[in-house]
mmCIF file of C-alpha atoms in Angstrom:
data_model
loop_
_atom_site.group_PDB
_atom_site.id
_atom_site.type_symbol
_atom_site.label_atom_id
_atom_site.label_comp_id
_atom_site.label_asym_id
_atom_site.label_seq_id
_atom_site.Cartn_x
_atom_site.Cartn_y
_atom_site.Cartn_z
ATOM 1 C CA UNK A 16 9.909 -3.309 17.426
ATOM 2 C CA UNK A 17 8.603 -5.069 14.271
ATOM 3 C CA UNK A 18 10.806 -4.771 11.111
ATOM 4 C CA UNK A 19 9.991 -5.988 7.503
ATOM 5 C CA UNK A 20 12.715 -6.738 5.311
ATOM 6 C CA UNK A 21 12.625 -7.078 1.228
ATOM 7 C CA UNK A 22 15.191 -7.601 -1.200
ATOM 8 C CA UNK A 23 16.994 -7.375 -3.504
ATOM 9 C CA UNK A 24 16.161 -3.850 -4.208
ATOM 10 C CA UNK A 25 16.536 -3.711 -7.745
ATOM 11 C CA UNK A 26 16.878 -6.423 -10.154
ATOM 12 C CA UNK A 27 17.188 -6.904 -14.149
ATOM 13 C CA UNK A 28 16.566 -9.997 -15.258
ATOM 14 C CA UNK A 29 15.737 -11.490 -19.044
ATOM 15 C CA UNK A 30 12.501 -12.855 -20.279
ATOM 16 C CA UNK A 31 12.233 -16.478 -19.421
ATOM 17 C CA UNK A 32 14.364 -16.441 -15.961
ATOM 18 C CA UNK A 33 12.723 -17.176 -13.124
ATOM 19 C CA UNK A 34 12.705 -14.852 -10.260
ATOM 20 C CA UNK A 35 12.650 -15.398 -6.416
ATOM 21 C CA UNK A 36 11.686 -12.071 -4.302
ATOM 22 C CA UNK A 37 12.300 -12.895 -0.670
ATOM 23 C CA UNK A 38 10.722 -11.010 2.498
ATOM 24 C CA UNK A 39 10.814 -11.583 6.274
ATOM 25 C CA UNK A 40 9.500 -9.895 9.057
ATOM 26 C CA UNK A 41 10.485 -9.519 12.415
ATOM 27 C CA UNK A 42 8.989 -8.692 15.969
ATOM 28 C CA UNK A 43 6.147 -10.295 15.644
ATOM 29 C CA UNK A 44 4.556 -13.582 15.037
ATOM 30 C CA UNK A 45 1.401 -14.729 12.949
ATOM 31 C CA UNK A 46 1.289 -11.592 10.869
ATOM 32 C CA UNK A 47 -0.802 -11.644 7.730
ATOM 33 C CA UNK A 48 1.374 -11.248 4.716
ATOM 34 C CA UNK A 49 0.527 -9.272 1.374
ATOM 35 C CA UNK A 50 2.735 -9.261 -2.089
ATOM 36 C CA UNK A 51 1.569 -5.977 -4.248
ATOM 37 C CA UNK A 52 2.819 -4.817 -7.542
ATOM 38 C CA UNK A 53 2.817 -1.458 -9.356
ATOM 39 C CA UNK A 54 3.567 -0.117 -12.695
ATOM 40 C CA UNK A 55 5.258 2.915 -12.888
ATOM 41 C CA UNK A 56 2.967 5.884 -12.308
ATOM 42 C CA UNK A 57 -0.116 3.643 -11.356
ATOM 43 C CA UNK A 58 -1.868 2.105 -8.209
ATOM 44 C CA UNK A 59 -1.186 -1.180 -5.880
ATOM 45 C CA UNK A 60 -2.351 -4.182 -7.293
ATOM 46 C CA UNK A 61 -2.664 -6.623 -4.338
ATOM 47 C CA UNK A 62 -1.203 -10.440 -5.778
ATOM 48 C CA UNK A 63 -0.995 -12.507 -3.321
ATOM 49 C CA UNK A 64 -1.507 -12.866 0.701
ATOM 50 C CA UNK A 65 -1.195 -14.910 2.983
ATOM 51 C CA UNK A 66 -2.558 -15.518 7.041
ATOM 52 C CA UNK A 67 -0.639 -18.181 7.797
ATOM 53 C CA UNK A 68 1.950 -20.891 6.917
ATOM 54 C CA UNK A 69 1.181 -22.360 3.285
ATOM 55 C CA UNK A 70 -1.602 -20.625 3.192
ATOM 56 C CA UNK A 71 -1.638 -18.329 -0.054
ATOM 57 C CA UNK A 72 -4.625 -16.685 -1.413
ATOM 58 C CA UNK A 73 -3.764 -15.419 -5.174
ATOM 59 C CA UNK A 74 -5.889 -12.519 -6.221
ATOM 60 C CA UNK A 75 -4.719 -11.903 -10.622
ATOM 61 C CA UNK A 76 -4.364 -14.683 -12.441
ATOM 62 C CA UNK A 77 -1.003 -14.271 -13.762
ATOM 63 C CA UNK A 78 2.958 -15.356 -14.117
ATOM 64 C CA UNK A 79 3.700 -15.480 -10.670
ATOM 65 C CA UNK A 80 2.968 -17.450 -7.400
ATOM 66 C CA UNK A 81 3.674 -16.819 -3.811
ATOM 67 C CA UNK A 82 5.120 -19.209 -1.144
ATOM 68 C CA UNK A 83 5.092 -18.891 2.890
ATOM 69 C CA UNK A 84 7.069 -21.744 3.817
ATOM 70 C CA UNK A 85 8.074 -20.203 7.659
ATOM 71 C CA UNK A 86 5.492 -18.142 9.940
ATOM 72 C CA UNK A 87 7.369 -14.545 8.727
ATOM 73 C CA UNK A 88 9.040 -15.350 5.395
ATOM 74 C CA UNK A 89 6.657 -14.632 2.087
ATOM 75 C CA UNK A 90 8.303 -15.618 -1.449
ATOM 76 C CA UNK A 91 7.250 -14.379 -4.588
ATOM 77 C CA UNK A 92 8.222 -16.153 -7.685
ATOM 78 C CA UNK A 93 8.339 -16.582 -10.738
ATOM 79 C CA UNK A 94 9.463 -19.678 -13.419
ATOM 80 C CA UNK A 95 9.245 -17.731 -16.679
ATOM 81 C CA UNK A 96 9.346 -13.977 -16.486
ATOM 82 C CA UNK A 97 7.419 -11.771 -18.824
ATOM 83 C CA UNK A 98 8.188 -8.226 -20.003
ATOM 84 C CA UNK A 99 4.874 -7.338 -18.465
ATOM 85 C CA UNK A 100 6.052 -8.304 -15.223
ATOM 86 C CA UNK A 101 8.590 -5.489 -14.975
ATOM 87 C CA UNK A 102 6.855 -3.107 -12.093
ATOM 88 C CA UNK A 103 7.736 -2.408 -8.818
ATOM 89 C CA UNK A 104 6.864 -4.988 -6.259
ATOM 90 C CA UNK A 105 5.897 -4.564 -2.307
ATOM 91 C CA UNK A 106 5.729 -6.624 0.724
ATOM 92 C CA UNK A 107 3.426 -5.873 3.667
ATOM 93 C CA UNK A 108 2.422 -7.019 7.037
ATOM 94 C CA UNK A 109 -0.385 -6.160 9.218
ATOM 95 C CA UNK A 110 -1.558 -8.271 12.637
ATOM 96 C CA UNK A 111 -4.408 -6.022 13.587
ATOM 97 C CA UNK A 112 -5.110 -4.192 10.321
ATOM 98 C CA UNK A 113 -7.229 -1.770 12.238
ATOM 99 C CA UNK A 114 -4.106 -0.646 14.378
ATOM 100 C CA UNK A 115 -2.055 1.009 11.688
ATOM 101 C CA UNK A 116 -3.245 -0.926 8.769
ATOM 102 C CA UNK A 117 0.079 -2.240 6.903
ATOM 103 C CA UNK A 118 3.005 -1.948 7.067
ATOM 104 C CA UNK A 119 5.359 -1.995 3.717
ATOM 105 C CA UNK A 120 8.691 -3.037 2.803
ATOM 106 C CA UNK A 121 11.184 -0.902 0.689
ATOM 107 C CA UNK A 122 10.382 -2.404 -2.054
ATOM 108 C CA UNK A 123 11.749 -4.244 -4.980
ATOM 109 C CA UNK A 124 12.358 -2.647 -8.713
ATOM 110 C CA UNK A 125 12.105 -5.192 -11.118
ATOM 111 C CA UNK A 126 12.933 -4.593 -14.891
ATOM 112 C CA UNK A 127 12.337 -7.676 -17.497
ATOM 113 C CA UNK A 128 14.397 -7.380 -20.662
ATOM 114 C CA UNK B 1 -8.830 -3.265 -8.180
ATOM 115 C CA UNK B 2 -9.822 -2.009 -11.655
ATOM 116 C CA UNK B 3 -8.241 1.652 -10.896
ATOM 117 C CA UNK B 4 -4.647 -0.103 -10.747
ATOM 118 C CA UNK B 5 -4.042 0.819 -14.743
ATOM 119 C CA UNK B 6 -4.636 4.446 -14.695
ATOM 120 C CA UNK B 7 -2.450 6.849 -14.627
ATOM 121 C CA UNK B 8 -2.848 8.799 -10.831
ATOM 122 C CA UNK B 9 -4.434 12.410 -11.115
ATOM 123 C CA UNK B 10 -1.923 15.169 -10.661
ATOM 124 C CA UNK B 11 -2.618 17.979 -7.759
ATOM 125 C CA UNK B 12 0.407 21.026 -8.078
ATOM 126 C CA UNK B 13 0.278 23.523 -5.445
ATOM 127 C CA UNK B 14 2.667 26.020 -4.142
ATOM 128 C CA UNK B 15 4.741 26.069 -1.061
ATOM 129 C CA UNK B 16 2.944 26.865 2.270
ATOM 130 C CA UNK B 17 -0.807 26.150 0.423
ATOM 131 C CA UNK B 18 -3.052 23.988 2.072
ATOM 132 C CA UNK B 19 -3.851 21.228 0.015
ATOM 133 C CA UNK B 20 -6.239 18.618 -0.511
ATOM 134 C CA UNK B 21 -6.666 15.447 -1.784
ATOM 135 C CA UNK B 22 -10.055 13.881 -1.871
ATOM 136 C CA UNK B 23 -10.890 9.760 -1.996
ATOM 137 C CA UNK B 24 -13.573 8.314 -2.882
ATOM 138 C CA UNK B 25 -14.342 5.157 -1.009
ATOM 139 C CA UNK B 26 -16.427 1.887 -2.254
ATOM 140 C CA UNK B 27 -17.627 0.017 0.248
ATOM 141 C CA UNK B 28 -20.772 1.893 2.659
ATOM 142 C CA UNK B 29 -19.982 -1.131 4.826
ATOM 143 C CA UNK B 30 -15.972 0.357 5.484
ATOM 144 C CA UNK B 31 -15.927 1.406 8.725
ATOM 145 C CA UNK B 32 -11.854 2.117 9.276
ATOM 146 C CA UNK B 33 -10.239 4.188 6.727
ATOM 147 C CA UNK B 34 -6.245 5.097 6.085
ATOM 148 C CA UNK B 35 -4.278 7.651 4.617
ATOM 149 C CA UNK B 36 -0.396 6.479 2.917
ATOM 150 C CA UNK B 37 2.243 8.428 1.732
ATOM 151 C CA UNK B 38 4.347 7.051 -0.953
ATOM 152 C CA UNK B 39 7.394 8.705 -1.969
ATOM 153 C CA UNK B 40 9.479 8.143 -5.013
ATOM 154 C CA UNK B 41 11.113 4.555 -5.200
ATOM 155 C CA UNK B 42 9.423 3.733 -1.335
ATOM 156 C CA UNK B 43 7.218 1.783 -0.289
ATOM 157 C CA UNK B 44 4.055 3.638 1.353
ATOM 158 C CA UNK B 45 3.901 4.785 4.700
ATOM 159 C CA UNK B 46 1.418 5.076 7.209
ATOM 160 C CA UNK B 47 -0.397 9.050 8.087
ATOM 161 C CA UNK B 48 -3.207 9.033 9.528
ATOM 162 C CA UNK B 49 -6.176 6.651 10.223
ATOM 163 C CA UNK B 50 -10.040 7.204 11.069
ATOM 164 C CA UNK B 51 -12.979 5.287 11.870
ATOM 165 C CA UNK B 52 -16.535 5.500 10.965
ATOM 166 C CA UNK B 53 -17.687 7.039 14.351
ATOM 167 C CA UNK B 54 -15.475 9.669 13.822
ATOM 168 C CA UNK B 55 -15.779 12.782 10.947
ATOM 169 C CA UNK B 56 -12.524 13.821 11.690
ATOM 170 C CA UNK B 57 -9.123 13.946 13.180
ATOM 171 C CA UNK B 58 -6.209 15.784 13.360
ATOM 172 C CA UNK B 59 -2.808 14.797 13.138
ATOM 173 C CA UNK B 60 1.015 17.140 12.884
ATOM 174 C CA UNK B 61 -0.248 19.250 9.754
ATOM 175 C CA UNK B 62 -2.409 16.926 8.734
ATOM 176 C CA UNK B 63 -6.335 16.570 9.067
ATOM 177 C CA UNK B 64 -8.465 13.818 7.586
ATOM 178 C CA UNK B 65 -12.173 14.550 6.926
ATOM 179 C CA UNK B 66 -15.000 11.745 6.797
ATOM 180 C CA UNK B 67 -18.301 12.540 4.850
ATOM 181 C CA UNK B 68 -19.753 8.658 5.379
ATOM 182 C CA UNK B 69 -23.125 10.357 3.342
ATOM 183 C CA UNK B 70 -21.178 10.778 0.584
ATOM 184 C CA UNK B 71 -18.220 7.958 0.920
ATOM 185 C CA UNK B 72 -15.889 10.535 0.418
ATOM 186 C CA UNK B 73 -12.809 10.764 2.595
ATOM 187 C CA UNK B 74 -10.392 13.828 2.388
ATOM 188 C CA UNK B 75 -6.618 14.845 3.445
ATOM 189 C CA UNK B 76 -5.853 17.998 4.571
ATOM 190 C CA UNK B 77 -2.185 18.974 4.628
ATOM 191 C CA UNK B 78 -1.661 22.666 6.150
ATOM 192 C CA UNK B 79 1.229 24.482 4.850
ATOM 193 C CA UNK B 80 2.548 22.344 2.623
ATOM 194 C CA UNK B 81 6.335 21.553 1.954
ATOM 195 C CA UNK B 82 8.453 19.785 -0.745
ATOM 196 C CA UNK B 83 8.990 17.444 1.268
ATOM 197 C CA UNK B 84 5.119 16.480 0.862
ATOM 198 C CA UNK B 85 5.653 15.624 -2.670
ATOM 199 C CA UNK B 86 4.546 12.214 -2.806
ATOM 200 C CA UNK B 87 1.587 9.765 -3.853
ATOM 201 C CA UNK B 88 -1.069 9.685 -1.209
ATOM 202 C CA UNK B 89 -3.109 6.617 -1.167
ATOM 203 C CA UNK B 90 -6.617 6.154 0.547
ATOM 204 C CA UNK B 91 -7.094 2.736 1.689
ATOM 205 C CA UNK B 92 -10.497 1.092 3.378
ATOM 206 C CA UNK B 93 -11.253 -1.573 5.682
ATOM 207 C CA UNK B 94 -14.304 -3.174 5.833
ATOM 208 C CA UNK B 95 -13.952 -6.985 7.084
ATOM 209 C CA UNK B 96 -13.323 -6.335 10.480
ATOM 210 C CA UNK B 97 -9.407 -7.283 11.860
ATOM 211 C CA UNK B 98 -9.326 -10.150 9.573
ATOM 212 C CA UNK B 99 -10.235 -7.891 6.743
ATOM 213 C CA UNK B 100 -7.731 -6.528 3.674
ATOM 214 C CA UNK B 101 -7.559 -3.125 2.975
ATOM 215 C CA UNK B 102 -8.691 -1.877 -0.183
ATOM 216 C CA UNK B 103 -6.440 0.769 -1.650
ATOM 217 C CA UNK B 104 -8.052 3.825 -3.629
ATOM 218 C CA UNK B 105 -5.999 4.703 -7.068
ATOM 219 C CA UNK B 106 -3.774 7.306 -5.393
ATOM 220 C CA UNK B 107 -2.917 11.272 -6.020
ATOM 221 C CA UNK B 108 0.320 12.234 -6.844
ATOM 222 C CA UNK B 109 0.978 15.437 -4.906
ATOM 223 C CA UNK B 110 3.623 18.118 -6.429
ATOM 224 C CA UNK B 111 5.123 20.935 -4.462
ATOM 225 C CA UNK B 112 6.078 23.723 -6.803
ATOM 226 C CA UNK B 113 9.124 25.966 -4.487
#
């Protein structure tokens, strides 16, 4: 069965470190890849994705960039951080999107100080 | 997409209500529609899906209601429990399999015991 893994779970880091969120997948190959972000008590806000190796489609302008440098490993980073960029931050996959749509990580809390 | 900043509408009901929770969609072109549940600190998780040549379908407690006249997709949860609190996201699909999904701004559901 197909299994997506994200870490670290939480993380505090201070403004101007970079980051580095890291997320595989297994089970499957080829999948399409999706980062999302979302402030507390809001809606997904789709960042980056990806349909295969170094390709990365960036939707916001912003602080951070995404990297797909194996067929099911997607890398979100960061060289500066921002307060703003605190939020909660998701992986997904999907192959077929109409079978299930996607499927999301756990999830990574992020807190900028 | 622009409804990522607001804050999600609120919809309290008590223990074994029916509730509801009502989307409306963007695209008249979407032609596969999803319902996610997101509970606190998780990433979302699949419900129930529908597509456009359906108005309905039933799933364990759960019903989800097309009106493609309107664009207006609803979720139906019969006798609801606290373990239903949660945000409940709509999410649409019109590109075909190599399509995103486009998420709706989400409801945050409370159970009151």
């Amino acid at each position: 069965s197909q299994t997506i893994h994200q870490w670290p779970a939480t993380l505090v880091q201070p403004v101007g470190s970079p980051l580095s969120l890291e997320c595989t997948v297994e089970g499957t190959s080829n999948p399409n890849l999706y980062w999302y972000r979302q402030a507390a008590g809001r809606g997904l806000q789709l960042l980056f994705y990806s349909v295969g190796i170094g390709q990365i489609s960036s939707e916001v302008p912003q602080n951070l960039s995404a990297s797909r440098p194996q067929d099911r490993q997607f890398i979100l980073s960061s060289k500066k951080l921002l307060l703003s960029d605190s939020g909660f931050y998701l992986c997904a996959w999907s192959v077929q999107v109409r079978d299930y749509g996607y499927t999301f990580g756990s999830g990574t809390r992020l807190t900028v100080v | 997409g622009e409804s990522v900043g607001l804050h999600l509408p609120t919809l309290s009901v008590q223990e074994g209500d029916n509730s509801i929770i009502n989307c409306a969609y963007s695209n008249s072109a979407s032609d596969y529609f999803i319902w996610y549940k997101q509970e606190s600190g998780k990433g979302p998780q699949f419900i129930i899906d529908i597509r456009s040549n359906m108005d309905k379908r039933q799933g364990q407690r759960v019903t989800v209601l097309l009106n493609k006249t309107v664009k207006h997709l609803s979720l139906q949860i019969a006798a609801t429990q606290p373990g239903d609190s949660a945000v409940y996201f709509c999410a649409e699909n019109y590109g075909g399999s190599q399509g995103n999904l486009i998420f709706g701004k989400g409801t945050k559901l409370s159970v009151k015991p």
